[in-house]
Amino acid sequence: MPGLHLYDGRDMITPQHLVAVIDYGSQYTQLIVRRVRELGFLARLYTPEELDEVVEPGAIILSGGPRSTSEPDAPDIDFAKLISFHVPVLGVCYGMQLLNIKTGGTVRPSNKREYGPAALLPESDCKLFEGVSASSQVWMSHSDTVDHLADGCRIIARNSEGVPVALQWGESMFGIQFHPEVTHSHEGRTILRNFLSCAPHLAPFDIGDFRRELITEIRQKVGDRQVVCGVSGGVDSTVLAVLLHEAGVNARFIFVDNGLLRKNEAQEVQDNFRRMGVEIETVDASDRFLEALRGETAPEKKRRIIGTLFIDVFWDAVGDAEMLAQGTLYPDVIESASNAKSKASVIKTHHNRVERVLKLQEQGKVIEPLAFLFKDEVRALGASMGIPHDILWRHPFPGPGLAVRCPGEVTKDKLDIIRDSDAIFISTLRKWGWYDKCWQAYAGLIPVKTVGVKGDERSYEFATNLRAIISEDAMTADWVQLPYDLLREVSNRILNEVKGTNRVLYDVSTKPPASIEWE
Ligand code: XMP
């Protein structure tokens, strides 16, 4: 990941008895850390060279990796050091082959990578597979396979072709050829839990402890410099801002009002921060954005105009920053690295990686304290600092704001129709208890005028589009089967109260092929 500072908690104060995950470069390594934390224990990533820095671990996991152990410069492990800890060890994929070689076995390299599902057939009673059903699906992604085994090593599982896929040495050193951390390994969680149950004194993962460590780390990194942080009112930047505030460092929080926000949103964001005791600076650039968008109808051009202007306005306000704090999350990091297709993360990544940011990054002046966390963990962190539920569980809102819900040219009149309709829709969802059941919901505008009757007069106005979806990660989405009575109430209110629209439609399109936003 060139130019990317991935904060992974390594330089935080190291407590004892954590699960040390040694990173051999698999794209899933961070998931191992996450799974261990989900099981309630503290886990942290180390490079193989950093094994020296590990003090009294509770257990060690060697991750998978893209290399073959037979390559001359393949990543290694200080095996004497590893076993000197006398703690349970689990080697995953590359980690298993490495353990096999280190204990005196051999590995057969292959040019072909086995990738995909396989059936796990445990050989005998083995605590690693306790409670795992027969022929459970596991997920393979490897090239090397076990050739000879050293004395004292036993095979504890094979696949349906009889190939060994799990090994055990002594009481509590294990190797598995598959990835228990991915959800495609259906009982991977049980296998990890079984492994961790071999370790008697593991440090618990507690979000409060984690917060204190993050704060210590922020204080150390920032020192007496001033750190600048952009806020949007969204979950990530809000949690980051409150964390910096709690750390007591010298911080400036900048909020750009691009005029494309929801009804009263700028005011609400300011009020929310005030509620939490954080002072923010608001830059009202709404006129500049509307002016820049005037006459533009092409979706990608609209996005580019907004993105570029945002960067200009934000950095004008920042001036010469001594340090920058960004609310990058772990999925943003993996997705930008693996080039996944989520628009949100690509765009966000784009924002977080503009030239000025990269320059600051090279100078070590960018901190990304949340880059170790997944969204639900950020919410837990936020809750532990007393951030109210309604702020932590706000629906996602796109950076280009209402512009992507206003196909064609963006005008103040159209934005006002969207804002008023959206406010009615969202407040009704809340009133009916449906807001938290939707992953995202909004009203947008369909820029087609149709004929209607309002009062005694003929009207010729735009249509309003309601969209409510459920999703896990925004990559796919399904529309929500909202009660007809709820839709009727929203539609009645919009038609009666909002000027400029005479028709309300509910969008029943899944993603794919539709997207969540209209542009
Ligand atoms: P689509 O429309 O691609 O949206 O199905 C997927 C998710 O991403 C959000 N989205 C964005 N978020 N900047 C963001 O921060 C953007 O430019 C952007 N575009 C879409 C969208 O709201 C949905 O949650």
Coordinates of C-alpha atoms and ligand atoms in Angstrom, one line a residue:
M1 CA 0.0 0.0 0.0
P2 CA 2.3 2.8 -1.2
G3 CA 2.1 6.1 0.6
L4 CA -0.4 4.8 3.0
H5 CA 0.0 5.1 6.7
L6 CA -2.0 2.3 8.2
Y7 CA -2.4 2.9 11.8
D8 CA -2.7 -0.6 13.3
G9 CA -2.2 0.0 17.0
R10 CA 1.3 -1.5 17.0
D11 CA 2.9 1.5 18.7
M12 CA 0.3 1.7 21.4
I13 CA 1.3 0.6 24.9
T14 CA 1.5 -3.2 24.7
P15 CA -0.4 -5.0 27.3
Q16 CA 0.5 -8.5 28.2
H17 CA -1.4 -11.6 27.1
L18 CA -2.7 -10.3 23.8
V19 CA -3.1 -12.4 20.7
A20 CA -0.2 -11.4 18.5
V21 CA -1.1 -11.8 14.8
I22 CA 2.0 -12.1 12.7
D23 CA 1.3 -10.6 9.3
Y24 CA 2.6 -12.5 6.2
G25 CA 0.7 -10.3 3.9
S26 CA -2.6 -12.0 3.3
Q27 CA -5.5 -9.7 2.3
Y28 CA -7.4 -11.3 5.2
T29 CA -4.9 -10.7 8.0
Q30 CA -6.8 -7.8 9.5
L31 CA -9.9 -10.0 9.6
I32 CA -8.1 -12.3 11.9
V33 CA -7.6 -9.4 14.3
R34 CA -11.2 -8.5 14.0
R35 CA -12.5 -12.0 14.6
V36 CA -10.3 -12.4 17.7
R37 CA -11.7 -9.1 19.0
E38 CA -15.2 -10.2 18.2
L39 CA -14.5 -13.2 20.4
G40 CA -13.7 -10.8 23.2
F41 CA -9.9 -10.7 23.2
L42 CA -7.3 -8.1 22.5
A43 CA -5.3 -8.8 19.3
R44 CA -2.7 -6.8 17.4
L45 CA -0.8 -7.1 14.2
Y46 CA 3.0 -7.4 14.0
T47 CA 5.4 -7.9 11.1
P48 CA 7.5 -11.1 11.4
E49 CA 10.5 -8.9 12.3
E50 CA 8.6 -7.3 15.1
L51 CA 8.2 -10.6 17.0
D52 CA 11.1 -9.3 19.2
E53 CA 8.8 -6.5 20.4
V54 CA 6.1 -8.9 21.6
V55 CA 6.2 -9.2 25.3
E56 CA 4.4 -12.1 27.1
P57 CA 1.7 -12.8 24.5
G58 CA -1.3 -15.0 25.3
A59 CA -1.3 -16.7 21.9
I60 CA 0.2 -16.2 18.5
I61 CA -1.3 -16.6 15.1
L62 CA 0.8 -16.6 11.9
S63 CA -1.3 -15.3 9.0
G64 CA -1.6 -16.4 5.5
G65 CA 0.4 -14.7 2.7
P66 CA 0.7 -14.4 -1.0
R67 CA 4.3 -15.9 -1.2
S68 CA 5.5 -19.5 -1.3
T69 CA 7.7 -20.7 1.5
S70 CA 10.1 -22.1 -1.1
E71 CA 11.0 -18.7 -2.5
P72 CA 14.6 -17.8 -1.5
D73 CA 13.6 -14.6 0.3
A74 CA 10.3 -15.8 1.6
P75 CA 9.2 -14.2 4.9
D76 CA 10.5 -16.1 7.9
I77 CA 9.9 -16.5 11.6
D78 CA 12.4 -16.6 14.5
F79 CA 11.2 -20.0 15.5
A80 CA 13.3 -20.3 18.7
K81 CA 11.8 -17.0 19.9
L82 CA 8.3 -18.2 18.9
I83 CA 8.4 -21.4 21.0
S84 CA 10.2 -19.6 23.8
F85 CA 6.9 -18.0 24.7
H86 CA 5.3 -21.4 25.5
V87 CA 1.9 -20.2 24.3
P88 CA -0.6 -21.7 21.8
V89 CA 0.3 -21.0 18.1
L90 CA -1.9 -21.2 15.1
G91 CA -0.5 -21.1 11.6
V92 CA -2.9 -20.2 8.8
C93 CA -2.1 -21.2 5.2
Y94 CA 1.4 -19.7 4.7
G95 CA 1.7 -19.8 8.5
M96 CA 1.0 -23.5 8.6
Q97 CA 3.6 -24.2 5.9
L98 CA 6.1 -22.2 7.7
L99 CA 5.5 -24.1 11.0
N100 CA 5.8 -27.3 9.0
I101 CA 9.2 -26.4 7.6
K102 CA 10.4 -25.0 10.9
T103 CA 9.6 -28.2 12.7
G104 CA 11.5 -30.3 10.1
G105 CA 8.8 -31.1 7.5
T106 CA 8.8 -30.2 3.8
V107 CA 6.4 -28.3 1.6
R108 CA 5.6 -29.0 -2.1
P109 CA 5.4 -25.7 -4.0
S110 CA 2.9 -25.4 -6.8
N111 CA 2.5 -22.9 -9.6
K112 CA -1.2 -23.1 -9.2
R113 CA -3.2 -21.6 -6.5
E114 CA -6.1 -23.6 -4.9
Y115 CA -8.8 -21.0 -4.4
G116 CA -12.4 -21.6 -3.1
P117 CA -14.4 -23.9 -1.0
A118 CA -13.4 -27.3 0.4
A119 CA -14.9 -29.8 2.8
L120 CA -13.1 -30.2 6.2
L121 CA -12.9 -33.8 7.4
P122 CA -11.4 -33.9 10.9
E123 CA -9.3 -37.0 11.4
S124 CA -9.9 -37.7 15.0
D125 CA -11.0 -36.1 18.2
C126 CA -9.2 -32.8 18.2
K127 CA -9.9 -29.8 20.3
L128 CA -9.4 -27.4 17.4
F129 CA -12.5 -28.9 15.6
E130 CA -14.7 -29.5 18.7
G131 CA -18.3 -28.8 17.8
V132 CA -17.5 -28.3 14.1
S133 CA -19.9 -30.3 11.9
A134 CA -18.6 -33.0 9.5
S135 CA -17.7 -31.8 6.0
S136 CA -18.0 -28.2 7.1
Q137 CA -17.1 -25.8 4.3
V138 CA -13.8 -24.0 4.6
W139 CA -12.2 -21.5 2.3
M140 CA -8.9 -22.2 0.6
S141 CA -6.4 -19.8 -0.9
H142 CA -3.0 -21.3 -1.1
S143 CA -0.3 -22.6 -3.5
D144 CA 2.0 -24.7 -1.3
T145 CA 0.9 -28.1 0.1
V146 CA 2.3 -30.3 2.8
D147 CA 4.8 -32.9 1.6
H148 CA 6.6 -34.6 4.4
L149 CA 5.8 -34.2 8.1
A150 CA 8.3 -34.1 10.9
D151 CA 8.2 -36.6 13.7
G152 CA 5.7 -35.6 16.3
C153 CA 3.4 -33.8 13.8
R154 CA 0.0 -35.4 13.3
I155 CA -2.6 -34.7 10.7
I156 CA -5.8 -33.6 12.3
A157 CA -7.9 -33.0 9.2
R158 CA -8.0 -33.7 5.4
N159 CA -10.1 -32.4 2.5
S160 CA -12.4 -34.7 0.5
E161 CA -9.4 -35.8 -1.7
G162 CA -7.5 -36.9 1.3
V163 CA -5.0 -34.1 1.3
P164 CA -3.9 -32.9 4.8
V165 CA -5.4 -29.5 5.6
A166 CA -4.7 -29.3 9.3
L167 CA -1.7 -30.3 11.4
Q168 CA -0.9 -30.4 15.1
W169 CA 2.4 -30.4 16.9
G170 CA 2.5 -31.1 20.6
E171 CA -0.4 -29.9 22.8
S172 CA -1.2 -26.5 21.3
M173 CA 0.6 -25.7 18.1
F174 CA -1.7 -26.0 15.1
G175 CA -1.6 -25.4 11.4
I176 CA -4.6 -25.0 9.1
Q177 CA -4.5 -24.7 5.3
F178 CA -7.7 -22.7 5.1
H179 CA -8.8 -19.3 6.3
P180 CA -11.1 -19.5 9.4
E181 CA -11.4 -15.7 9.4
V182 CA -13.5 -15.4 6.3
T183 CA -17.3 -16.0 6.4
H184 CA -17.0 -18.5 3.6
S185 CA -15.4 -20.8 6.2
H186 CA -18.8 -21.5 7.7
E187 CA -17.5 -22.6 11.2
G188 CA -14.3 -20.6 11.2
R189 CA -15.4 -18.7 14.2
T190 CA -15.8 -21.9 16.2
I191 CA -12.4 -23.1 15.1
L192 CA -10.8 -19.8 16.2
R193 CA -12.7 -19.9 19.5
N194 CA -11.4 -23.5 20.1
F195 CA -7.9 -22.3 19.4
L196 CA -8.2 -19.4 21.8
S197 CA -9.6 -21.7 24.5
C198 CA -6.2 -23.4 24.6
A199 CA -4.8 -20.1 25.9
P200 CA -5.7 -19.7 29.6
H201 CA -4.9 -16.0 30.2
L202 CA -5.9 -13.8 27.3
A203 CA -6.3 -10.1 27.7
P204 CA -10.0 -9.1 27.1
F205 CA -10.8 -6.6 24.4
D206 CA -12.5 -3.7 26.0
I207 CA -13.4 -0.6 24.0
G208 CA -12.8 1.6 27.0
D209 CA -9.2 0.4 27.3
F210 CA -8.8 0.7 23.6
R211 CA -10.0 4.3 23.7
R212 CA -7.5 5.2 26.5
E213 CA -4.7 3.7 24.4
L214 CA -5.8 5.6 21.3
I215 CA -5.9 8.8 23.3
T216 CA -2.4 8.2 24.7
E217 CA -1.2 7.5 21.1
I218 CA -2.8 10.7 19.8
R219 CA -1.2 12.8 22.5
Q220 CA 2.2 11.3 21.8
K221 CA 1.9 11.8 18.0
V222 CA 0.4 15.3 18.1
G223 CA 2.5 16.7 21.0
D224 CA 2.0 20.5 21.2
R225 CA 1.3 20.9 17.5
Q226 CA -2.0 21.9 16.1
V227 CA -4.0 19.3 14.3
V228 CA -6.8 20.0 11.8
C229 CA -9.7 17.8 11.3
G230 CA -12.5 18.1 8.7
V231 CA -16.0 17.2 10.0
S232 CA -19.1 16.4 8.1
G233 CA -21.6 15.3 10.8
G234 CA -21.2 11.7 9.7
V235 CA -20.2 9.0 12.2
D236 CA -16.5 8.6 11.4
S237 CA -15.5 12.2 11.5
T238 CA -17.7 12.9 14.5
V239 CA -16.1 10.0 16.5
L240 CA -12.7 11.2 15.5
A241 CA -13.4 14.8 16.5
V242 CA -14.7 13.8 19.9
L243 CA -11.7 11.5 20.4
L244 CA -9.3 14.4 19.6
H245 CA -11.3 16.6 21.9
E246 CA -11.0 14.1 24.7
A247 CA -7.3 13.7 24.1
G248 CA -7.1 17.5 24.9
V249 CA -4.8 18.2 21.9
N250 CA -4.8 21.6 20.2
A251 CA -7.3 20.9 17.4
R252 CA -9.3 22.8 14.8
F253 CA -12.5 21.2 13.4
I254 CA -13.6 22.5 10.0
F255 CA -17.1 21.9 8.6
V256 CA -17.8 22.9 5.0
D257 CA -21.4 23.8 4.2
N258 CA -21.6 23.1 0.5
G259 CA -25.2 24.1 0.2
L260 CA -26.1 20.5 -0.8
L261 CA -27.0 19.4 2.7
R262 CA -30.3 18.2 4.0
K263 CA -32.9 20.5 5.6
N264 CA -31.4 22.4 8.6
E265 CA -28.4 20.1 8.5
A266 CA -25.7 22.7 8.9
Q267 CA -27.4 24.0 12.0
E268 CA -28.0 20.5 13.3
V269 CA -24.3 19.5 12.9
Q270 CA -23.3 22.6 14.7
D271 CA -25.8 22.0 17.5
N272 CA -24.7 18.3 17.8
F273 CA -21.1 19.3 18.2
R274 CA -22.0 22.0 20.7
R275 CA -24.0 19.3 22.6
M276 CA -20.8 17.3 22.9
G277 CA -18.7 20.3 23.9
V278 CA -16.8 20.5 20.7
E279 CA -16.4 23.9 18.9
I280 CA -16.4 23.7 15.2
E281 CA -15.7 26.3 12.5
T282 CA -18.3 26.4 9.7
V283 CA -17.3 27.6 6.3
D284 CA -20.5 28.6 4.4
A285 CA -19.6 28.0 0.8
S286 CA -23.1 27.2 -0.5
D287 CA -23.1 30.0 -3.0
R288 CA -19.8 29.0 -4.5
F289 CA -21.0 25.4 -5.0
L290 CA -24.3 26.4 -6.6
E291 CA -22.5 28.8 -8.8
A292 CA -19.9 26.2 -9.9
L293 CA -22.7 23.7 -10.6
R294 CA -24.8 26.1 -12.7
G295 CA -25.8 24.6 -16.1
E296 CA -24.0 21.3 -15.5
T297 CA -26.0 18.2 -16.1
A298 CA -23.5 15.4 -16.5
P299 CA -23.3 13.2 -13.3
E300 CA -19.6 12.7 -13.3
K301 CA -18.8 16.3 -14.1
K302 CA -21.1 17.4 -11.2
R303 CA -19.2 15.1 -8.9
R304 CA -15.9 16.4 -10.1
I305 CA -16.9 20.0 -9.6
I306 CA -18.1 19.3 -6.1
G307 CA -15.0 17.3 -5.2
T308 CA -12.5 19.8 -6.5
L309 CA -14.2 22.8 -4.9
F310 CA -14.5 21.0 -1.6
I311 CA -10.7 20.5 -1.5
D312 CA -10.1 24.1 -2.4
V313 CA -12.5 25.5 0.2
F314 CA -11.3 23.1 2.9
W315 CA -7.6 23.8 2.4
D316 CA -8.2 27.6 2.1
A317 CA -9.8 27.3 5.6
V318 CA -7.0 25.1 6.9
G319 CA -4.1 27.3 5.7
D320 CA -0.7 25.9 6.8
A321 CA -1.6 22.8 8.7
E322 CA 0.9 21.4 11.2
M323 CA -1.0 18.1 11.3
L324 CA -4.1 16.6 9.7
A325 CA -6.4 14.0 11.3
Q326 CA -8.5 11.9 9.0
G327 CA -11.4 9.5 9.8
T328 CA -10.2 6.8 7.5
L329 CA -11.6 3.4 8.6
Y330 CA -10.2 0.0 7.9
P331 CA -12.6 -0.9 5.1
D332 CA -11.5 2.3 3.3
V333 CA -7.9 1.1 3.6
I334 CA -8.5 -2.4 2.3
E335 CA -10.9 -1.3 -0.4
S336 CA -8.5 1.3 -1.7
A337 CA -5.7 -1.2 -1.6
S338 CA -7.7 -4.0 -3.3
N339 CA -9.3 -1.5 -5.6
A340 CA -12.8 -2.7 -4.8
K341 CA -15.7 -1.0 -6.5
S342 CA -17.6 0.7 -3.7
K343 CA -18.1 4.2 -4.9
A344 CA -18.3 5.6 -1.3
S345 CA -14.9 4.3 -0.4
V346 CA -13.2 5.1 -3.6
I347 CA -14.5 8.7 -3.4
K348 CA -13.7 8.9 0.2
T349 CA -10.3 7.5 -0.4
H350 CA -9.8 10.0 -3.2
H351 CA -10.6 12.8 -0.7
N352 CA -8.3 11.4 1.9
R353 CA -5.4 11.0 -0.6
V354 CA -5.2 14.2 -2.5
E355 CA -1.8 15.6 -3.2
R356 CA -1.6 17.9 -0.2
V357 CA -2.6 15.0 2.1
L358 CA 0.0 12.8 0.5
K359 CA 2.7 15.4 1.0
L360 CA 1.8 15.8 4.7
Q361 CA 1.7 12.0 5.0
E362 CA 5.3 11.8 3.7
Q363 CA 6.3 14.2 6.4
G364 CA 4.5 12.0 9.0
K365 CA 2.0 14.7 9.7
V366 CA -1.2 12.7 9.1
I367 CA -2.9 10.7 11.7
E368 CA -5.6 8.2 11.1
P369 CA -6.5 6.9 14.5
L370 CA -9.6 4.9 13.3
A371 CA -7.8 3.1 10.5
F372 CA -7.6 0.0 12.7
L373 CA -11.4 -0.2 13.1
F374 CA -14.5 -1.4 11.4
K375 CA -17.7 0.7 11.4
D376 CA -19.4 -1.1 14.2
E377 CA -16.3 -0.7 16.3
V378 CA -16.2 3.0 15.6
R379 CA -19.8 3.2 16.8
A380 CA -18.9 1.3 20.0
L381 CA -16.0 3.7 20.5
G382 CA -18.4 6.6 20.0
A383 CA -20.9 5.2 22.4
S384 CA -18.2 4.7 25.0
M385 CA -17.5 8.5 24.8
G386 CA -21.1 9.3 25.2
I387 CA -21.9 10.3 21.6
P388 CA -25.7 10.1 21.4
H389 CA -27.4 7.2 19.6
D390 CA -29.0 9.3 16.9
I391 CA -25.7 10.7 15.8
L392 CA -24.0 7.3 15.8
W393 CA -26.8 5.6 13.8
R394 CA -27.4 8.3 11.2
H395 CA -27.9 6.9 7.7
P396 CA -24.9 7.3 5.4
F397 CA -24.9 10.6 3.4
P398 CA -22.9 11.0 0.2
G399 CA -20.1 13.6 0.1
P400 CA -21.6 15.3 -3.0
G401 CA -24.8 15.6 -1.0
L402 CA -28.2 16.2 -2.6
A403 CA -26.6 16.8 -6.0
V404 CA -26.6 13.1 -6.5
R405 CA -30.3 13.0 -5.7
C406 CA -31.1 15.8 -8.1
P407 CA -30.5 14.5 -11.7
G408 CA -29.8 17.1 -14.3
E409 CA -29.0 20.7 -13.3
V410 CA -28.9 21.5 -9.6
T411 CA -30.8 24.6 -8.7
K412 CA -31.8 26.1 -5.3
D413 CA -35.5 25.5 -6.1
K414 CA -35.0 21.8 -6.8
L415 CA -32.8 21.5 -3.7
D416 CA -35.6 23.0 -1.6
I417 CA -38.1 20.5 -2.9
I418 CA -35.8 17.7 -2.1
R419 CA -35.0 19.1 1.4
D420 CA -38.7 19.5 2.3
S421 CA -39.7 16.1 1.0
D422 CA -36.8 14.4 2.6
A423 CA -37.5 16.0 6.0
I424 CA -41.1 14.7 5.9
F425 CA -40.0 11.2 4.8
I426 CA -37.3 10.9 7.4
S427 CA -39.4 12.2 10.3
T428 CA -42.2 9.9 9.3
L429 CA -39.9 6.9 9.2
R430 CA -38.7 7.9 12.7
K431 CA -42.3 8.3 14.0
W432 CA -43.2 4.8 12.7
G433 CA -40.1 3.2 14.1
W434 CA -38.7 2.4 10.6
Y435 CA -35.7 4.7 10.5
D436 CA -33.3 2.3 12.3
K437 CA -34.7 -0.6 10.2
C438 CA -33.6 1.1 7.0
W439 CA -29.9 1.2 6.1
Q440 CA -30.4 4.4 4.2
A441 CA -33.5 6.4 3.1
Y442 CA -34.0 9.6 1.3
A443 CA -36.2 11.7 -1.0
G444 CA -34.9 12.8 -4.3
L445 CA -36.2 14.6 -7.3
I446 CA -37.2 13.4 -10.7
P447 CA -36.6 16.3 -13.1
V448 CA -39.6 15.6 -15.2
K449 CA -42.7 17.9 -15.0
T450 CA -46.1 16.2 -15.2
V451 CA -49.6 17.6 -15.1
G452 CA -51.7 17.5 -12.0
V453 CA -54.4 19.4 -10.2
K454 CA -53.8 21.4 -7.0
G455 CA -56.8 23.1 -5.5
D456 CA -58.8 24.2 -8.5
E457 CA -55.8 24.7 -10.6
R458 CA -53.9 22.7 -13.1
S459 CA -50.3 22.1 -11.9
Y460 CA -47.2 21.3 -13.9
E461 CA -44.5 20.2 -11.5
F462 CA -41.6 17.8 -10.7
A463 CA -42.0 14.3 -9.2
T464 CA -40.5 13.3 -5.9
N465 CA -38.8 10.0 -5.5
L466 CA -38.6 8.1 -2.2
R467 CA -35.9 5.5 -1.7
A468 CA -35.4 3.2 1.3
I469 CA -33.0 0.4 1.2
I470 CA -31.3 -2.3 3.4
S471 CA -27.8 -3.3 2.8
E472 CA -24.7 -4.6 4.6
D473 CA -21.9 -2.8 2.9
A474 CA -23.6 -0.7 0.1
M475 CA -22.2 -3.0 -2.5
T476 CA -25.7 -4.6 -2.9
A477 CA -29.0 -3.3 -1.7
D478 CA -32.7 -4.3 -1.5
W479 CA -35.6 -1.9 -1.3
V480 CA -37.5 -1.9 2.0
Q481 CA -41.2 -3.1 2.1
L482 CA -42.4 -0.1 4.0
P483 CA -46.1 -0.3 5.2
Y484 CA -48.5 1.2 2.7
D485 CA -50.0 3.4 5.4
L486 CA -46.6 4.9 6.1
L487 CA -46.1 5.6 2.4
R488 CA -49.6 7.1 2.2
E489 CA -48.9 9.4 5.1
V490 CA -45.6 10.6 3.6
S491 CA -47.1 11.0 0.2
N492 CA -50.1 13.0 1.5
R493 CA -47.9 15.3 3.5
I494 CA -45.5 15.9 0.6
L495 CA -48.3 16.6 -1.8
N496 CA -49.9 19.0 0.6
E497 CA -47.0 20.7 2.2
V498 CA -44.2 20.8 -0.4
K499 CA -44.3 23.4 -3.1
G500 CA -43.1 22.4 -6.6
T501 CA -44.0 18.7 -6.6
N502 CA -47.3 17.0 -7.5
R503 CA -46.4 13.4 -7.7
V504 CA -44.6 10.9 -5.3
L505 CA -43.1 7.7 -6.4
Y506 CA -41.5 4.9 -4.4
D507 CA -38.3 3.4 -5.9
V508 CA -38.5 -0.5 -6.0
S509 CA -35.1 -1.1 -7.6
T510 CA -32.5 -3.4 -6.2
K511 CA -28.8 -2.8 -6.5
P512 CA -27.6 -4.1 -8.8
P513 CA -28.6 -3.2 -11.4
A514 CA -29.7 0.2 -9.9
S515 CA -27.4 2.1 -7.6
I516 CA -28.5 3.5 -4.2
E517 CA -28.2 7.1 -5.3
W518 CA -29.6 8.3 -8.6
E519 CA -26.3 9.7 -9.9
Ligands
XMP1 P1 -24.4 4.0 -4.9 O1 -25.2 5.1 -5.4 O2 -23.0 3.8 -5.5 O3 -24.0 4.3 -3.3 O4 -25.1 2.6 -4.8 C1 -23.5 3.4 -2.4 C2 -23.3 4.2 -1.1 O5 -22.3 5.2 -1.2 C3 -22.8 6.4 -0.9 N1 -22.2 7.4 -1.8 C4 -21.2 8.2 -1.5 N2 -20.6 8.4 -0.3 N3 -19.2 10.0 -1.4 C5 -19.6 9.4 -0.3 O6 -19.0 9.6 0.8 C6 -19.8 9.9 -2.6 O7 -19.4 10.5 -3.6 C7 -20.8 8.9 -2.6 N4 -21.6 8.4 -3.7 C8 -22.4 7.5 -3.1 C9 -24.3 6.3 -1.1 O8 -25.0 7.3 -0.3 C10 -24.5 4.9 -0.6 O9 -24.6 4.8 0.8

